Amino acid sequence: MTTEELLRQLYDQTLTGNGPAVLDLTRSGLAGGIGPETLLYEALIPALEEVGARFERGDFFVPEMLIAGKAMAGALEVLRPLLAETGAESIGTVVMGTVKGDVHDIGKNLVNIMFEGAGFRVIDLGVQVAPEKFVEAVAEHQPDIVGFSAFLTTTMPMFKANIHALTKAGLRDRVIVMVGGAPVTQEYADAVGADGYAADASAAVVKAKQLIAGRRSAALPA
Ligand code: B1M
């Protein structure tokens, strides 16, 4: 099978949520020398984008979205060690979670993998994380960054609720707040008072490094 054929099949099998086939194709792609990023960005993610488009058109329903998501999550576990391969020492700590009311986690998990790959220590609070859980985790782990993911327009307002909870607990100034997720924009991030926004996992790493460097240099004596 050529690379193009394998990527096409991986796309098709993810779209139809055939978990075992997705795992097999991911493994044979890697064994055949296709890079993990290529499998991710040229087959798996585009397939989920198409799933979303079909859902919007009413051609797919929640069960189809669910099995496609599960198939993708299985492949991500195979890719995880390769994407997160790093010998780097920890360059900072990130607490991450999907906000309350939201169960989407594939995008968040991919951001976590990229953070780990870049040398961050990641504390993942999972999905449907209430503001008080974020507050507890920030108080306990004293991370450089707390990251909120929201994937629904109805759960994006939780960013503001989380920031408010941090402020009330006296922790807001001690941590960098980053936000992201499919419907989130830079304008929205600015409006809720976040310190940083990124559109995807790679951009999140770049932004996180910039924000930490900015904060550390601001803390240096003049
Ligand atoms: Co749902 N869902 N879903 N879904 N789902 C979307 C998000 C949707 C866009 C589909 C659509 O209509 N086109 C739509 C939201 C519309 C909106 O509000 N704007 C939607 C809907 C409506 C729903 C339900 C309400 C459906 C229903 O029940 N009627 C329901 C909500 C449940 C809930 O949360 N309360 C629901 C449920 C589900 C499933 C459970 C079936 C499943 C989730 C499985 C899982 O995550 N474990 C699911 C899926 C699979 C999707 C789609 C198809 C795929 C999501 C995905 O994994 N994308 C999605 C359509 C789409 O996104 N096009 C859709 C791939 C992933 C790699 O990308 O998530 O964007 P993404 O993550 C990116 C960036 O966002 C960014 O980096 C990531 C990696 O590059 N990023 C950050 C993420 N977090 C970041 C944090 C950062 C920085 C960057 O800093 C901290």
PDB file of N, CA and C and ligand atoms in Angstrom, residues 40-41 44-45 47-56 61-70 72-73 76 94-98 101-111 115 127-128 145-156 177-184 196-204, ligand 1:
ATOM      1  N   LEU A  40      -1.492  11.990  11.986  1.00  0.00           N
ATOM      2  CA  LEU A  40      -2.399  12.846  12.751  1.00  0.00           C
ATOM      3  C   LEU A  40      -3.029  13.946  11.891  1.00  0.00           C
ATOM      4  N   TYR A  41      -2.153  14.730  11.227  1.00  0.00           N
ATOM      5  CA  TYR A  41      -2.646  15.938  10.543  1.00  0.00           C
ATOM      6  C   TYR A  41      -3.150  15.682   9.126  1.00  0.00           C
ATOM      7  N   LEU A  44      -6.163  11.597  10.586  1.00  0.00           N
ATOM      8  CA  LEU A  44      -7.039  11.494  11.762  1.00  0.00           C
ATOM      9  C   LEU A  44      -7.823  12.786  12.032  1.00  0.00           C
ATOM     10  N   ILE A  45      -7.114  13.914  12.082  1.00  0.00           N
ATOM     11  CA  ILE A  45      -7.806  15.181  12.388  1.00  0.00           C
ATOM     12  C   ILE A  45      -8.765  15.571  11.247  1.00  0.00           C
ATOM     13  N   ALA A  47     -10.375  13.674   9.337  1.00  0.00           N
ATOM     14  CA  ALA A  47     -11.554  12.790   9.420  1.00  0.00           C
ATOM     15  C   ALA A  47     -12.529  13.310  10.476  1.00  0.00           C
ATOM     16  N   LEU A  48     -11.995  13.739  11.625  1.00  0.00           N
ATOM     17  CA  LEU A  48     -12.896  14.245  12.667  1.00  0.00           C
ATOM     18  C   LEU A  48     -13.531  15.569  12.256  1.00  0.00           C
ATOM     19  N   GLU A  49     -12.795  16.362  11.474  1.00  0.00           N
ATOM     20  CA  GLU A  49     -13.395  17.613  10.974  1.00  0.00           C
ATOM     21  C   GLU A  49     -14.587  17.286  10.066  1.00  0.00           C
ATOM     22  N   GLU A  50     -14.413  16.254   9.240  1.00  0.00           N
ATOM     23  CA  GLU A  50     -15.507  15.837   8.355  1.00  0.00           C
ATOM     24  C   GLU A  50     -16.680  15.273   9.165  1.00  0.00           C
ATOM     25  N   VAL A  51     -16.360  14.550  10.247  1.00  0.00           N
ATOM     26  CA  VAL A  51     -17.422  14.043  11.131  1.00  0.00           C
ATOM     27  C   VAL A  51     -18.244  15.231  11.648  1.00  0.00           C
ATOM     28  N   GLY A  52     -17.553  16.280  12.087  1.00  0.00           N
ATOM     29  CA  GLY A  52     -18.229  17.477  12.602  1.00  0.00           C
ATOM     30  C   GLY A  52     -19.086  18.126  11.527  1.00  0.00           C
ATOM     31  N   ALA A  53     -18.555  18.195  10.302  1.00  0.00           N
ATOM     32  CA  ALA A  53     -19.300  18.823   9.198  1.00  0.00           C
ATOM     33  C   ALA A  53     -20.556  18.007   8.886  1.00  0.00           C
ATOM     34  N   ARG A  54     -20.431  16.675   8.901  1.00  0.00           N
ATOM     35  CA  ARG A  54     -21.599  15.825   8.623  1.00  0.00           C
ATOM     36  C   ARG A  54     -22.634  15.935   9.735  1.00  0.00           C
ATOM     37  N   PHE A  55     -22.136  16.079  10.976  1.00  0.00           N
ATOM     38  CA  PHE A  55     -23.051  16.250  12.116  1.00  0.00           C
ATOM     39  C   PHE A  55     -23.843  17.550  11.942  1.00  0.00           C
ATOM     40  N   GLU A  56     -23.145  18.610  11.539  1.00  0.00           N
ATOM     41  CA  GLU A  56     -23.822  19.904  11.331  1.00  0.00           C
ATOM     42  C   GLU A  56     -24.871  19.821  10.228  1.00  0.00           C
ATOM     43  N   PHE A  61     -25.092  11.591  13.459  1.00  0.00           N
ATOM     44  CA  PHE A  61     -25.701  11.920  14.741  1.00  0.00           C
ATOM     45  C   PHE A  61     -24.693  11.612  15.858  1.00  0.00           C
ATOM     46  N   VAL A  62     -25.098  11.817  17.114  1.00  0.00           N
ATOM     47  CA  VAL A  62     -24.144  11.652  18.222  1.00  0.00           C
ATOM     48  C   VAL A  62     -23.457  10.275  18.213  1.00  0.00           C
ATOM     49  N   PRO A  63     -24.183   9.158  17.989  1.00  0.00           N
ATOM     50  CA  PRO A  63     -23.470   7.860  18.019  1.00  0.00           C
ATOM     51  C   PRO A  63     -22.322   7.782  17.012  1.00  0.00           C
ATOM     52  N   GLU A  64     -22.530   8.310  15.806  1.00  0.00           N
ATOM     53  CA  GLU A  64     -21.456   8.294  14.798  1.00  0.00           C
ATOM     54  C   GLU A  64     -20.270   9.134  15.272  1.00  0.00           C
ATOM     55  N   MET A  65     -20.612  10.292  15.888  1.00  0.00           N
ATOM     56  CA  MET A  65     -19.560  11.190  16.372  1.00  0.00           C
ATOM     57  C   MET A  65     -18.765  10.481  17.488  1.00  0.00           C
ATOM     58  N   LEU A  66     -19.513   9.735  18.307  1.00  0.00           N
ATOM     59  CA  LEU A  66     -18.897   9.042  19.447  1.00  0.00           C
ATOM     60  C   LEU A  66     -17.935   7.945  18.978  1.00  0.00           C
ATOM     61  N   ILE A  67     -18.365   7.120  18.020  1.00  0.00           N
ATOM     62  CA  ILE A  67     -17.475   6.015  17.616  1.00  0.00           C
ATOM     63  C   ILE A  67     -16.266   6.549  16.844  1.00  0.00           C
ATOM     64  N   ALA A  68     -16.479   7.620  16.085  1.00  0.00           N
ATOM     65  CA  ALA A  68     -15.329   8.214  15.373  1.00  0.00           C
ATOM     66  C   ALA A  68     -14.342   8.771  16.405  1.00  0.00           C
ATOM     67  N   GLY A  69     -14.882   9.434  17.436  1.00  0.00           N
ATOM     68  CA  GLY A  69     -14.031   9.988  18.492  1.00  0.00           C
ATOM     69  C   GLY A  69     -13.256   8.884  19.203  1.00  0.00           C
ATOM     70  N   LYS A  70     -13.928   7.754  19.464  1.00  0.00           N
ATOM     71  CA  LYS A  70     -13.253   6.633  20.148  1.00  0.00           C
ATOM     72  C   LYS A  70     -12.143   6.051  19.277  1.00  0.00           C
ATOM     73  N   MET A  72     -10.434   7.607  17.012  1.00  0.00           N
ATOM     74  CA  MET A  72      -9.322   8.577  17.028  1.00  0.00           C
ATOM     75  C   MET A  72      -8.548   8.484  18.342  1.00  0.00           C
ATOM     76  N   ALA A  73      -9.275   8.360  19.459  1.00  0.00           N
ATOM     77  CA  ALA A  73      -8.612   8.311  20.768  1.00  0.00           C
ATOM     78  C   ALA A  73      -7.703   7.083  20.863  1.00  0.00           C
ATOM     79  N   LEU A  76      -4.586   7.824  19.018  1.00  0.00           N
ATOM     80  CA  LEU A  76      -3.785   8.814  19.754  1.00  0.00           C
ATOM     81  C   LEU A  76      -2.939   8.131  20.839  1.00  0.00           C
ATOM     82  N   VAL A  94       2.053  22.619  33.840  1.00  0.00           N
ATOM     83  CA  VAL A  94       0.760  23.057  33.310  1.00  0.00           C
ATOM     84  C   VAL A  94      -0.338  22.207  33.939  1.00  0.00           C
ATOM     85  N   VAL A  95      -1.373  22.863  34.464  1.00  0.00           N
ATOM     86  CA  VAL A  95      -2.584  22.163  34.886  1.00  0.00           C
ATOM     87  C   VAL A  95      -3.592  22.343  33.762  1.00  0.00           C
ATOM     88  N   MET A  96      -4.140  21.246  33.264  1.00  0.00           N
ATOM     89  CA  MET A  96      -5.062  21.326  32.121  1.00  0.00           C
ATOM     90  C   MET A  96      -6.387  20.660  32.442  1.00  0.00           C
ATOM     91  N   GLY A  97      -7.446  21.151  31.852  1.00  0.00           N
ATOM     92  CA  GLY A  97      -8.729  20.474  31.992  1.00  0.00           C
ATOM     93  C   GLY A  97      -9.741  21.015  31.010  1.00  0.00           C
ATOM     94  N   THR A  98     -10.740  20.176  30.688  1.00  0.00           N
ATOM     95  CA  THR A  98     -11.891  20.629  29.896  1.00  0.00           C
ATOM     96  C   THR A  98     -12.921  21.163  30.891  1.00  0.00           C
ATOM     97  N   GLY A 101     -19.294  20.934  32.197  1.00  0.00           N
ATOM     98  CA  GLY A 101     -20.372  20.826  31.206  1.00  0.00           C
ATOM     99  C   GLY A 101     -19.919  20.320  29.856  1.00  0.00           C
ATOM    100  N   ASP A 102     -18.631  20.096  29.711  1.00  0.00           N
ATOM    101  CA  ASP A 102     -18.065  19.731  28.396  1.00  0.00           C
ATOM    102  C   ASP A 102     -17.305  18.414  28.514  1.00  0.00           C
ATOM    103  N   VAL A 103     -17.666  17.428  27.655  1.00  0.00           N
ATOM    104  CA  VAL A 103     -17.003  16.115  27.759  1.00  0.00           C
ATOM    105  C   VAL A 103     -15.943  15.884  26.679  1.00  0.00           C
ATOM    106  N   HIS A 104     -15.765  16.834  25.778  1.00  0.00           N
ATOM    107  CA  HIS A 104     -14.779  16.625  24.707  1.00  0.00           C
ATOM    108  C   HIS A 104     -13.372  16.598  25.301  1.00  0.00           C
ATOM    109  N   ASP A 105     -12.588  15.600  24.909  1.00  0.00           N
ATOM    110  CA  ASP A 105     -11.238  15.570  25.477  1.00  0.00           C
ATOM    111  C   ASP A 105     -10.131  15.251  24.476  1.00  0.00           C
ATOM    112  N   ILE A 106     -10.490  14.917  23.248  1.00  0.00           N
ATOM    113  CA  ILE A 106      -9.442  14.520  22.296  1.00  0.00           C
ATOM    114  C   ILE A 106      -8.476  15.692  22.053  1.00  0.00           C
ATOM    115  N   GLY A 107      -9.051  16.865  21.818  1.00  0.00           N
ATOM    116  CA  GLY A 107      -8.218  18.052  21.561  1.00  0.00           C
ATOM    117  C   GLY A 107      -7.357  18.408  22.759  1.00  0.00           C
ATOM    118  N   LYS A 108      -7.973  18.340  23.953  1.00  0.00           N
ATOM    119  CA  LYS A 108      -7.203  18.625  25.176  1.00  0.00           C
ATOM    120  C   LYS A 108      -6.057  17.632  25.330  1.00  0.00           C
ATOM    121  N   ASN A 109      -6.369  16.348  25.088  1.00  0.00           N
ATOM    122  CA  ASN A 109      -5.324  15.322  25.250  1.00  0.00           C
ATOM    123  C   ASN A 109      -4.178  15.538  24.271  1.00  0.00           C
ATOM    124  N   LEU A 110      -4.526  16.004  23.075  1.00  0.00           N
ATOM    125  CA  LEU A 110      -3.469  16.273  22.095  1.00  0.00           C
ATOM    126  C   LEU A 110      -2.595  17.449  22.550  1.00  0.00           C
ATOM    127  N   VAL A 111      -3.232  18.462  23.122  1.00  0.00           N
ATOM    128  CA  VAL A 111      -2.456  19.586  23.667  1.00  0.00           C
ATOM    129  C   VAL A 111      -1.537  19.068  24.789  1.00  0.00           C
ATOM    130  N   PHE A 115       2.484  19.357  24.952  1.00  0.00           N
ATOM    131  CA  PHE A 115       3.143  20.010  26.094  1.00  0.00           C
ATOM    132  C   PHE A 115       4.202  19.071  26.676  1.00  0.00           C
ATOM    133  N   VAL A 127     -12.138  15.894  32.215  1.00  0.00           N
ATOM    134  CA  VAL A 127     -13.225  16.661  31.586  1.00  0.00           C
ATOM    135  C   VAL A 127     -14.237  17.103  32.639  1.00  0.00           C
ATOM    136  N   GLN A 128     -15.117  18.017  32.243  1.00  0.00           N
ATOM    137  CA  GLN A 128     -16.172  18.518  33.135  1.00  0.00           C
ATOM    138  C   GLN A 128     -15.572  19.011  34.447  1.00  0.00           C
ATOM    139  N   ILE A 145       1.245  27.514  34.421  1.00  0.00           N
ATOM    140  CA  ILE A 145       0.094  27.779  33.548  1.00  0.00           C
ATOM    141  C   ILE A 145      -1.086  26.926  33.967  1.00  0.00           C
ATOM    142  N   VAL A 146      -2.288  27.520  33.902  1.00  0.00           N
ATOM    143  CA  VAL A 146      -3.490  26.697  33.972  1.00  0.00           C
ATOM    144  C   VAL A 146      -4.196  26.846  32.629  1.00  0.00           C
ATOM    145  N   GLY A 147      -4.550  25.697  32.022  1.00  0.00           N
ATOM    146  CA  GLY A 147      -5.151  25.716  30.687  1.00  0.00           C
ATOM    147  C   GLY A 147      -6.575  25.216  30.722  1.00  0.00           C
ATOM    148  N   PHE A 148      -7.483  26.005  30.135  1.00  0.00           N
ATOM    149  CA  PHE A 148      -8.892  25.603  30.059  1.00  0.00           C
ATOM    150  C   PHE A 148      -9.235  25.306  28.610  1.00  0.00           C
ATOM    151  N   SER A 149      -9.817  24.125  28.361  1.00  0.00           N
ATOM    152  CA  SER A 149     -10.331  23.798  27.029  1.00  0.00           C
ATOM    153  C   SER A 149     -11.851  23.828  27.062  1.00  0.00           C
ATOM    154  N   ALA A 150     -12.451  24.426  26.016  1.00  0.00           N
ATOM    155  CA  ALA A 150     -13.915  24.381  25.843  1.00  0.00           C
ATOM    156  C   ALA A 150     -14.190  24.156  24.368  1.00  0.00           C
ATOM    157  N   PHE A 151     -15.122  23.242  24.073  1.00  0.00           N
ATOM    158  CA  PHE A 151     -15.369  22.859  22.686  1.00  0.00           C
ATOM    159  C   PHE A 151     -16.772  23.192  22.219  1.00  0.00           C
ATOM    160  N   LEU A 152     -17.550  23.774  23.118  1.00  0.00           N
ATOM    161  CA  LEU A 152     -18.936  24.127  22.791  1.00  0.00           C
ATOM    162  C   LEU A 152     -19.128  25.611  23.066  1.00  0.00           C
ATOM    163  N   THR A 153     -19.925  26.261  22.227  1.00  0.00           N
ATOM    164  CA  THR A 153     -20.182  27.682  22.491  1.00  0.00           C
ATOM    165  C   THR A 153     -20.889  27.845  23.843  1.00  0.00           C
ATOM    166  N   THR A 154     -21.621  26.812  24.254  1.00  0.00           N
ATOM    167  CA  THR A 154     -22.339  26.909  25.531  1.00  0.00           C
ATOM    168  C   THR A 154     -21.433  26.718  26.745  1.00  0.00           C
ATOM    169  N   THR A 155     -20.238  26.169  26.562  1.00  0.00           N
ATOM    170  CA  THR A 155     -19.357  25.978  27.731  1.00  0.00           C
ATOM    171  C   THR A 155     -18.213  26.999  27.785  1.00  0.00           C
ATOM    172  N   MET A 156     -18.045  27.761  26.688  1.00  0.00           N
ATOM    173  CA  MET A 156     -16.992  28.798  26.706  1.00  0.00           C
ATOM    174  C   MET A 156     -17.125  29.786  27.875  1.00  0.00           C
ATOM    175  N   VAL A 177      -3.052  32.150  32.633  1.00  0.00           N
ATOM    176  CA  VAL A 177      -4.262  31.456  32.180  1.00  0.00           C
ATOM    177  C   VAL A 177      -4.252  31.360  30.658  1.00  0.00           C
ATOM    178  N   MET A 178      -4.301  30.122  30.161  1.00  0.00           N
ATOM    179  CA  MET A 178      -4.416  29.911  28.706  1.00  0.00           C
ATOM    180  C   MET A 178      -5.747  29.249  28.396  1.00  0.00           C
ATOM    181  N   VAL A 179      -6.332  29.630  27.260  1.00  0.00           N
ATOM    182  CA  VAL A 179      -7.605  29.019  26.857  1.00  0.00           C
ATOM    183  C   VAL A 179      -7.531  28.561  25.409  1.00  0.00           C
ATOM    184  N   GLY A 180      -8.376  27.579  25.083  1.00  0.00           N
ATOM    185  CA  GLY A 180      -8.434  27.105  23.699  1.00  0.00           C
ATOM    186  C   GLY A 180      -9.591  26.144  23.510  1.00  0.00           C
ATOM    187  N   GLY A 181      -9.742  25.683  22.272  1.00  0.00           N
ATOM    188  CA  GLY A 181     -10.853  24.797  21.902  1.00  0.00           C
ATOM    189  C   GLY A 181     -11.451  25.291  20.609  1.00  0.00           C
ATOM    190  N   ALA A 182     -12.104  24.386  19.885  1.00  0.00           N
ATOM    191  CA  ALA A 182     -12.542  24.695  18.519  1.00  0.00           C
ATOM    192  C   ALA A 182     -13.296  26.031  18.345  1.00  0.00           C
ATOM    193  N   PRO A 183     -14.270  26.366  19.196  1.00  0.00           N
ATOM    194  CA  PRO A 183     -15.006  27.618  18.929  1.00  0.00           C
ATOM    195  C   PRO A 183     -14.339  28.873  19.500  1.00  0.00           C
ATOM    196  N   VAL A 184     -13.224  28.713  20.208  1.00  0.00           N
ATOM    197  CA  VAL A 184     -12.604  29.846  20.914  1.00  0.00           C
ATOM    198  C   VAL A 184     -11.775  30.694  19.941  1.00  0.00           C
ATOM    199  N   GLY A 196      -3.488  34.030  27.446  1.00  0.00           N
ATOM    200  CA  GLY A 196      -3.055  33.491  26.155  1.00  0.00           C
ATOM    201  C   GLY A 196      -4.103  32.608  25.535  1.00  0.00           C
ATOM    202  N   TYR A 197      -4.046  32.539  24.205  1.00  0.00           N
ATOM    203  CA  TYR A 197      -4.940  31.677  23.431  1.00  0.00           C
ATOM    204  C   TYR A 197      -4.107  31.024  22.343  1.00  0.00           C
ATOM    205  N   ALA A 198      -4.481  29.788  21.978  1.00  0.00           N
ATOM    206  CA  ALA A 198      -3.845  29.164  20.813  1.00  0.00           C
ATOM    207  C   ALA A 198      -4.895  28.348  20.079  1.00  0.00           C
ATOM    208  N   ALA A 199      -4.751  28.301  18.761  1.00  0.00           N
ATOM    209  CA  ALA A 199      -5.743  27.622  17.927  1.00  0.00           C
ATOM    210  C   ALA A 199      -5.530  26.115  17.876  1.00  0.00           C
ATOM    211  N   ASP A 200      -4.282  25.675  18.055  1.00  0.00           N
ATOM    212  CA  ASP A 200      -4.042  24.226  18.015  1.00  0.00           C
ATOM    213  C   ASP A 200      -2.923  23.846  18.982  1.00  0.00           C
ATOM    214  N   ALA A 201      -2.631  22.537  19.031  1.00  0.00           N
ATOM    215  CA  ALA A 201      -1.709  22.038  20.046  1.00  0.00           C
ATOM    216  C   ALA A 201      -0.286  22.582  19.862  1.00  0.00           C
ATOM    217  N   SER A 202       0.168  22.663  18.622  1.00  0.00           N
ATOM    218  CA  SER A 202       1.533  23.159  18.406  1.00  0.00           C
ATOM    219  C   SER A 202       1.632  24.634  18.784  1.00  0.00           C
ATOM    220  N   ALA A 203       0.606  25.402  18.379  1.00  0.00           N
ATOM    221  CA  ALA A 203       0.602  26.831  18.711  1.00  0.00           C
ATOM    222  C   ALA A 203       0.514  27.032  20.223  1.00  0.00           C
ATOM    223  N   ALA A 204      -0.149  26.096  20.913  1.00  0.00           N
ATOM    224  CA  ALA A 204      -0.282  26.208  22.374  1.00  0.00           C
ATOM    225  C   ALA A 204       1.092  26.116  23.039  1.00  0.00           C
TER     226      ALA A 204
HETATM  227 CO1  B1M B   1     -19.188  17.066  19.859  1.00  0.00          CO
HETATM  228  N1  B1M B   1     -19.411  18.851  19.079  1.00  0.00           N
HETATM  229  N2  B1M B   1     -20.779  17.293  20.820  1.00  0.00           N
HETATM  230  N3  B1M B   1     -18.782  15.267  20.400  1.00  0.00           N
HETATM  231  N4  B1M B   1     -17.739  16.999  18.514  1.00  0.00           N
HETATM  232  C1  B1M B   1     -18.261  19.363  18.212  1.00  0.00           C
HETATM  233  C2  B1M B   1     -17.257  20.125  19.089  1.00  0.00           C
HETATM  234  C3  B1M B   1     -19.044  20.285  17.181  1.00  0.00           C
HETATM  235  C4  B1M B   1     -18.167  21.446  16.654  1.00  0.00           C
HETATM  236  C5  B1M B   1     -19.622  19.432  16.022  1.00  0.00           C
HETATM  237  C6  B1M B   1     -20.334  20.292  15.006  1.00  0.00           C
HETATM  238  O1  B1M B   1     -21.472  20.643  15.194  1.00  0.00           O
HETATM  239  N5  B1M B   1     -19.670  20.651  13.911  1.00  0.00           N
HETATM  240  C7  B1M B   1     -20.276  20.750  18.064  1.00  0.00           C
HETATM  241  C8  B1M B   1     -20.070  22.049  18.854  1.00  0.00           C
HETATM  242  C9  B1M B   1     -20.780  23.230  18.212  1.00  0.00           C
HETATM  243  C10 B1M B   1     -20.530  24.464  19.024  1.00  0.00           C
HETATM  244  O2  B1M B   1     -20.936  24.551  20.156  1.00  0.00           O
HETATM  245  N6  B1M B   1     -19.841  25.422  18.412  1.00  0.00           N
HETATM  246  C11 B1M B   1     -20.475  19.551  18.976  1.00  0.00           C
HETATM  247  C12 B1M B   1     -21.688  19.270  19.662  1.00  0.00           C
HETATM  248  C13 B1M B   1     -22.876  20.170  19.334  1.00  0.00           C
HETATM  249  C14 B1M B   1     -21.804  18.216  20.597  1.00  0.00           C
HETATM  250  C15 B1M B   1     -23.029  17.839  21.450  1.00  0.00           C
HETATM  251  C16 B1M B   1     -23.792  19.030  22.073  1.00  0.00           C
HETATM  252  C17 B1M B   1     -23.946  16.952  20.572  1.00  0.00           C
HETATM  253  C18 B1M B   1     -25.263  16.570  21.199  1.00  0.00           C
HETATM  254  O3  B1M B   1     -25.303  15.904  22.205  1.00  0.00           O
HETATM  255  N7  B1M B   1     -26.347  17.017  20.589  1.00  0.00           N
HETATM  256  C19 B1M B   1     -22.390  16.938  22.554  1.00  0.00           C
HETATM  257  C20 B1M B   1     -21.917  17.761  23.765  1.00  0.00           C
HETATM  258  C21 B1M B   1     -21.549  16.887  24.942  1.00  0.00           C
HETATM  259  C22 B1M B   1     -20.919  17.730  26.053  1.00  0.00           C
HETATM  260  O4  B1M B   1     -19.735  18.011  26.027  1.00  0.00           O
HETATM  261  N8  B1M B   1     -21.723  18.148  27.023  1.00  0.00           N
HETATM  262  C23 B1M B   1     -21.195  16.405  21.815  1.00  0.00           C
HETATM  263  C24 B1M B   1     -20.609  15.160  22.079  1.00  0.00           C
HETATM  264  C25 B1M B   1     -19.533  14.628  21.392  1.00  0.00           C
HETATM  265  C26 B1M B   1     -19.030  13.205  21.588  1.00  0.00           C
HETATM  266  C27 B1M B   1     -19.029  12.740  23.069  1.00  0.00           C
HETATM  267  C28 B1M B   1     -19.912  12.276  20.783  1.00  0.00           C
HETATM  268  C29 B1M B   1     -17.586  13.278  20.925  1.00  0.00           C
HETATM  269  C30 B1M B   1     -16.464  13.641  21.945  1.00  0.00           C
HETATM  270  C31 B1M B   1     -15.491  12.525  22.152  1.00  0.00           C
HETATM  271  C32 B1M B   1     -14.306  12.979  22.988  1.00  0.00           C
HETATM  272  O5  B1M B   1     -13.813  14.086  22.916  1.00  0.00           O
HETATM  273  N9  B1M B   1     -13.881  12.068  23.821  1.00  0.00           N
HETATM  274  C33 B1M B   1     -17.749  14.478  19.998  1.00  0.00           C
HETATM  275  C34 B1M B   1     -16.866  14.752  18.908  1.00  0.00           C
HETATM  276  C35 B1M B   1     -15.878  13.645  18.515  1.00  0.00           C
HETATM  277  C36 B1M B   1     -16.912  15.988  18.195  1.00  0.00           C
HETATM  278  C37 B1M B   1     -16.098  16.414  16.944  1.00  0.00           C
HETATM  279  C38 B1M B   1     -16.669  15.664  15.752  1.00  0.00           C
HETATM  280  C39 B1M B   1     -14.600  16.186  16.997  1.00  0.00           C
HETATM  281  C40 B1M B   1     -13.890  16.870  18.176  1.00  0.00           C
HETATM  282  C41 B1M B   1     -12.410  16.562  18.093  1.00  0.00           C
HETATM  283  O6  B1M B   1     -11.923  15.701  18.824  1.00  0.00           O
HETATM  284  N10 B1M B   1     -11.701  17.213  17.165  1.00  0.00           N
HETATM  285  C42 B1M B   1     -16.394  17.982  16.914  1.00  0.00           C
HETATM  286  C43 B1M B   1     -16.347  18.551  15.498  1.00  0.00           C
HETATM  287  C44 B1M B   1     -15.082  19.346  15.228  1.00  0.00           C
HETATM  288  O7  B1M B   1     -14.314  19.647  16.110  1.00  0.00           O
HETATM  289  N11 B1M B   1     -14.914  19.734  13.999  1.00  0.00           N
HETATM  290  C45 B1M B   1     -17.562  18.118  17.786  1.00  0.00           C
HETATM  291  C46 B1M B   1     -10.258  16.937  16.893  1.00  0.00           C
HETATM  292  C47 B1M B   1      -9.369  17.718  17.855  1.00  0.00           C
HETATM  293  C48 B1M B   1      -7.915  17.334  17.605  1.00  0.00           C
HETATM  294  O8  B1M B   1      -9.537  19.093  17.586  1.00  0.00           O
HETATM  295  O9  B1M B   1     -11.053  19.439  19.566  1.00  0.00           O
HETATM  296  O10 B1M B   1     -10.536  21.371  18.023  1.00  0.00           O
HETATM  297  P1  B1M B   1     -10.073  20.135  18.677  1.00  0.00           P
HETATM  298  O11 B1M B   1      -8.779  20.475  19.563  1.00  0.00           O
HETATM  299  C49 B1M B   1      -7.718  21.321  19.070  1.00  0.00           C
HETATM  300  C50 B1M B   1      -7.935  22.829  19.348  1.00  0.00           C
HETATM  301  O12 B1M B   1      -9.259  23.139  19.723  1.00  0.00           O
HETATM  302  C51 B1M B   1      -6.872  23.209  20.328  1.00  0.00           C
HETATM  303  O13 B1M B   1      -5.858  22.231  20.142  1.00  0.00           O
HETATM  304  C52 B1M B   1      -6.472  20.973  19.867  1.00  0.00           C
HETATM  305  C53 B1M B   1      -5.488  20.084  19.158  1.00  0.00           C
HETATM  306  O14 B1M B   1      -4.928  20.691  18.019  1.00  0.00           O
HETATM  307  N12 B1M B   1      -7.156  23.251  21.769  1.00  0.00           N
HETATM  308  C54 B1M B   1      -6.466  24.096  22.596  1.00  0.00           C
HETATM  309  C55 B1M B   1      -7.966  22.479  22.518  1.00  0.00           C
HETATM  310  N13 B1M B   1      -7.855  22.815  23.798  1.00  0.00           N
HETATM  311  C56 B1M B   1      -6.930  23.793  23.886  1.00  0.00           C
HETATM  312  C57 B1M B   1      -6.413  24.470  24.988  1.00  0.00           C
HETATM  313  C58 B1M B   1      -5.443  25.443  24.778  1.00  0.00           C
HETATM  314  C59 B1M B   1      -4.998  25.745  23.491  1.00  0.00           C
HETATM  315  C60 B1M B   1      -5.498  25.068  22.381  1.00  0.00           C
HETATM  316  O15 B1M B   1      -4.888  26.144  25.785  1.00  0.00           O
HETATM  317  C61 B1M B   1      -5.216  25.803  27.113  1.00  0.00           C
END
